[in-house]
Amino acid sequence: MPECNRQLALQLYPFRKGFSNTASALSRSAFGGLSLDIRLEKRLSPRRNTMIEATIVFDGGRTRMRCIIRNLSETGAKLEVASVTRIPRTFDLVVDKVRPQACIVIWRSVKELGVQFRDPQIS
């Protein structure tokens, strides 16, 4: 790959070190032999990988669903669940020996949710 194309790409799409999901792949193809796969980091604070068992509680405490906290930061988390279909937009996340944490769903896939803490207390 010509050095000038690589330099231009790095100026147009700066890579941020220290973030696990940030910019990634440089490969040869199309535009001057360079294609970029860049995922911009939108999180407010860095996350750490975890494997914490928790419970999603909603419907006034009448409905409970088990989940695993897969990664965690001061402002949010990624939760793994059996299915996201019945989970509402807001709920409480309960971890043993920690006070309930109010959450709002930011994104969801088949078996995962990204949540933002409405009152950041879990860390």
mmCIF file of C-alpha atoms in Angstrom, residues 7-71:
data_model
loop_
_atom_site.group_PDB
_atom_site.id
_atom_site.type_symbol
_atom_site.label_atom_id
_atom_site.label_comp_id
_atom_site.label_asym_id
_atom_site.label_seq_id
_atom_site.Cartn_x
_atom_site.Cartn_y
_atom_site.Cartn_z
ATOM 1 C CA GLN A 7 -1.118 8.688 5.758
ATOM 2 C CA LEU A 8 -4.238 10.255 4.197
ATOM 3 C CA ALA A 9 -6.457 7.540 5.642
ATOM 4 C CA LEU A 10 -4.984 8.044 9.118
ATOM 5 C CA GLN A 11 -5.636 11.795 8.883
ATOM 6 C CA LEU A 12 -9.224 11.349 7.679
ATOM 7 C CA TYR A 13 -10.034 8.509 10.084
ATOM 8 C CA PRO A 14 -7.904 8.938 13.213
ATOM 9 C CA PHE A 15 -7.529 5.829 15.305
ATOM 10 C CA ARG A 16 -8.054 6.289 19.027
ATOM 11 C CA LYS A 17 -5.852 4.003 21.089
ATOM 12 C CA GLY A 18 -7.135 2.426 24.273
ATOM 13 C CA PHE A 19 -10.654 1.608 23.095
ATOM 14 C CA SER A 20 -11.444 -2.011 22.294
ATOM 15 C CA ASN A 21 -14.137 -1.415 19.662
ATOM 16 C CA THR A 22 -12.466 1.423 17.822
ATOM 17 C CA ALA A 23 -11.094 1.455 14.299
ATOM 18 C CA SER A 24 -9.674 -1.690 13.083
ATOM 19 C CA ALA A 25 -8.983 -3.152 9.720
ATOM 20 C CA LEU A 26 -6.864 -1.869 6.891
ATOM 21 C CA SER A 27 -6.959 -4.069 3.828
ATOM 22 C CA ARG A 28 -6.187 -3.846 0.148
ATOM 23 C CA SER A 29 -9.100 -3.153 -2.209
ATOM 24 C CA ALA A 30 -11.169 -0.448 -3.905
ATOM 25 C CA PHE A 31 -10.154 3.151 -3.061
ATOM 26 C CA GLY A 32 -6.464 3.406 -3.929
ATOM 27 C CA GLY A 33 -5.796 -0.042 -2.478
ATOM 28 C CA LEU A 34 -7.177 0.945 0.926
ATOM 29 C CA SER A 35 -10.439 0.147 2.666
ATOM 30 C CA LEU A 36 -11.233 1.011 6.233
ATOM 31 C CA ASP A 37 -13.532 -0.682 8.730
ATOM 32 C CA ILE A 38 -14.032 1.892 11.444
ATOM 33 C CA ARG A 39 -16.376 1.676 14.394
ATOM 34 C CA LEU A 40 -16.441 4.959 16.249
ATOM 35 C CA GLU A 41 -16.368 4.750 20.013
ATOM 36 C CA LYS A 42 -19.457 6.524 21.377
ATOM 37 C CA ARG A 43 -19.172 5.562 25.022
ATOM 38 C CA LEU A 44 -18.700 8.248 27.633
ATOM 39 C CA SER A 45 -16.398 6.097 29.760
ATOM 40 C CA PRO A 46 -14.291 2.986 29.070
ATOM 41 C CA ARG A 47 -15.748 -0.419 29.902
ATOM 42 C CA ARG A 48 -14.223 -3.503 31.437
ATOM 43 C CA ASN A 49 -15.200 -7.065 30.606
ATOM 44 C CA THR A 50 -17.134 -8.850 33.342
ATOM 45 C CA MET A 51 -19.164 -11.989 34.016
ATOM 46 C CA ILE A 52 -21.540 -10.797 36.749
ATOM 47 C CA GLU A 53 -24.869 -12.522 37.353
ATOM 48 C CA ALA A 54 -27.726 -10.035 37.721
ATOM 49 C CA THR A 55 -31.496 -9.716 37.495
ATOM 50 C CA ILE A 56 -33.568 -7.379 35.324
ATOM 51 C CA VAL A 57 -36.630 -6.260 37.314
ATOM 52 C CA PHE A 58 -39.655 -4.451 35.863
ATOM 53 C CA ASP A 59 -43.454 -4.274 36.018
ATOM 54 C CA GLY A 60 -43.376 -2.979 39.591
ATOM 55 C CA GLY A 61 -41.102 -5.832 40.682
ATOM 56 C CA ARG A 62 -43.507 -8.538 39.456
ATOM 57 C CA THR A 63 -41.319 -9.577 36.486
ATOM 58 C CA ARG A 64 -37.721 -10.738 36.882
ATOM 59 C CA MET A 65 -35.296 -11.997 34.238
ATOM 60 C CA ARG A 66 -31.816 -13.362 34.830
ATOM 61 C CA CYS A 67 -28.944 -11.824 32.880
ATOM 62 C CA ILE A 68 -25.163 -11.658 32.735
ATOM 63 C CA ILE A 69 -23.375 -8.307 32.785
ATOM 64 C CA ARG A 70 -20.786 -8.822 30.014
ATOM 65 C CA ASN A 71 -19.097 -5.435 30.285
#
